[in-house]
Amino acid sequence: MADYEENQSKFMRKAKENPFVPIGLAGFLGIVGYQLMRMKNRGNVKMSVHLIHMRVAAQGFVVGAMTLGVIYSMYNEFYLGPKQKQKAVTEK
């Protein structure tokens, strides 16, 4: 039971550090679920082509979320970081 609680808190900690990871995971699962529902009505499209489109859409969403996460962390570190350090120095 302790391993479960440790893993859950580790996931929550990582999600707070980088909020775009859960967003990317949710988007990936959403796209895959949507594409699987659309598979019934795919018409004359071959199964392999449908699966390739699903994979590309899901990967594109995850890469986009990762890119936004990197931009967000760079913004926090390089733009907000020095300002917060200046405030701490001036308050002392």
XYZ file of C-alpha atoms in Angstrom:
92
model
C 0.000 0.000 0.000
C 2.873 2.361 0.714
C 4.181 1.925 -2.848
C 0.799 2.958 -4.239
C 0.662 6.112 -2.106
C 4.264 6.941 -2.973
C 3.611 6.532 -6.706
C 0.436 8.585 -6.512
C 2.136 11.430 -4.677
C 5.091 11.241 -7.070
C 2.723 11.622 -10.035
C 0.960 14.570 -8.393
C 4.305 16.224 -7.616
C 5.483 15.792 -11.200
C 2.140 17.093 -12.507
C 2.515 20.235 -10.388
C 6.091 20.762 -11.617
C 5.085 20.397 -15.259
C 1.324 20.748 -15.820
C 1.579 19.995 -19.526
C 2.356 16.295 -18.963
C -1.176 15.427 -17.786
C -2.602 17.685 -20.506
C -0.590 15.803 -23.149
C -1.650 12.446 -21.731
C -5.323 13.453 -21.637
C -5.146 14.795 -25.189
C -3.467 11.628 -26.416
C -6.145 9.444 -24.846
C -8.897 11.726 -26.142
C -7.629 11.628 -29.719
C -7.172 7.864 -29.668
C -10.653 7.374 -28.195
C -12.227 9.689 -30.773
C -10.441 7.997 -33.661
C -11.438 4.556 -32.400
C -15.079 5.665 -32.333
C -14.741 7.020 -35.878
C -13.308 3.719 -37.056
C -16.821 2.314 -37.480
C -17.688 4.963 -40.081
C -14.389 5.188 -41.921
C -15.902 4.293 -45.303
C -13.467 3.083 -47.982
C -10.363 4.168 -46.046
C -8.018 1.273 -45.364
C -7.438 0.316 -41.755
C -3.696 1.027 -41.998
C -4.288 4.567 -43.303
C -6.807 5.237 -40.522
C -4.362 3.994 -37.877
C -1.542 6.104 -39.329
C -3.729 9.224 -39.166
C -4.651 8.397 -35.582
C -1.012 7.929 -34.603
C 0.100 11.169 -36.267
C -2.673 13.184 -34.607
C -1.928 11.747 -31.165
C 1.820 12.230 -31.517
C 1.321 15.768 -32.779
C -0.747 16.646 -29.734
C 1.831 15.174 -27.352
C 4.726 16.960 -29.077
C 2.764 20.212 -28.969
C 2.100 19.782 -25.243
C 5.783 19.028 -24.630
C 6.797 22.118 -26.597
C 4.419 24.299 -24.596
C 5.788 22.754 -21.395
C 9.357 23.607 -22.346
C 8.375 27.164 -23.272
C 6.489 27.510 -19.974
C 9.443 26.271 -17.920
C 11.880 28.513 -19.819
C 9.584 31.485 -19.214
C 9.429 30.718 -15.492
C 13.159 30.155 -15.194
C 14.564 32.967 -17.304
C 11.896 35.664 -17.199
C 10.178 35.273 -13.841
C 13.175 33.786 -12.039
C 15.429 36.874 -12.081
C 12.543 39.155 -11.051
C 11.688 36.965 -8.086
C 15.367 36.888 -7.073
C 15.515 40.701 -7.305
C 12.451 41.017 -5.060
C 14.034 38.728 -2.471
C 17.272 40.770 -2.492
C 15.495 44.139 -2.233
C 13.245 42.939 0.594
C 16.244 41.998 2.766
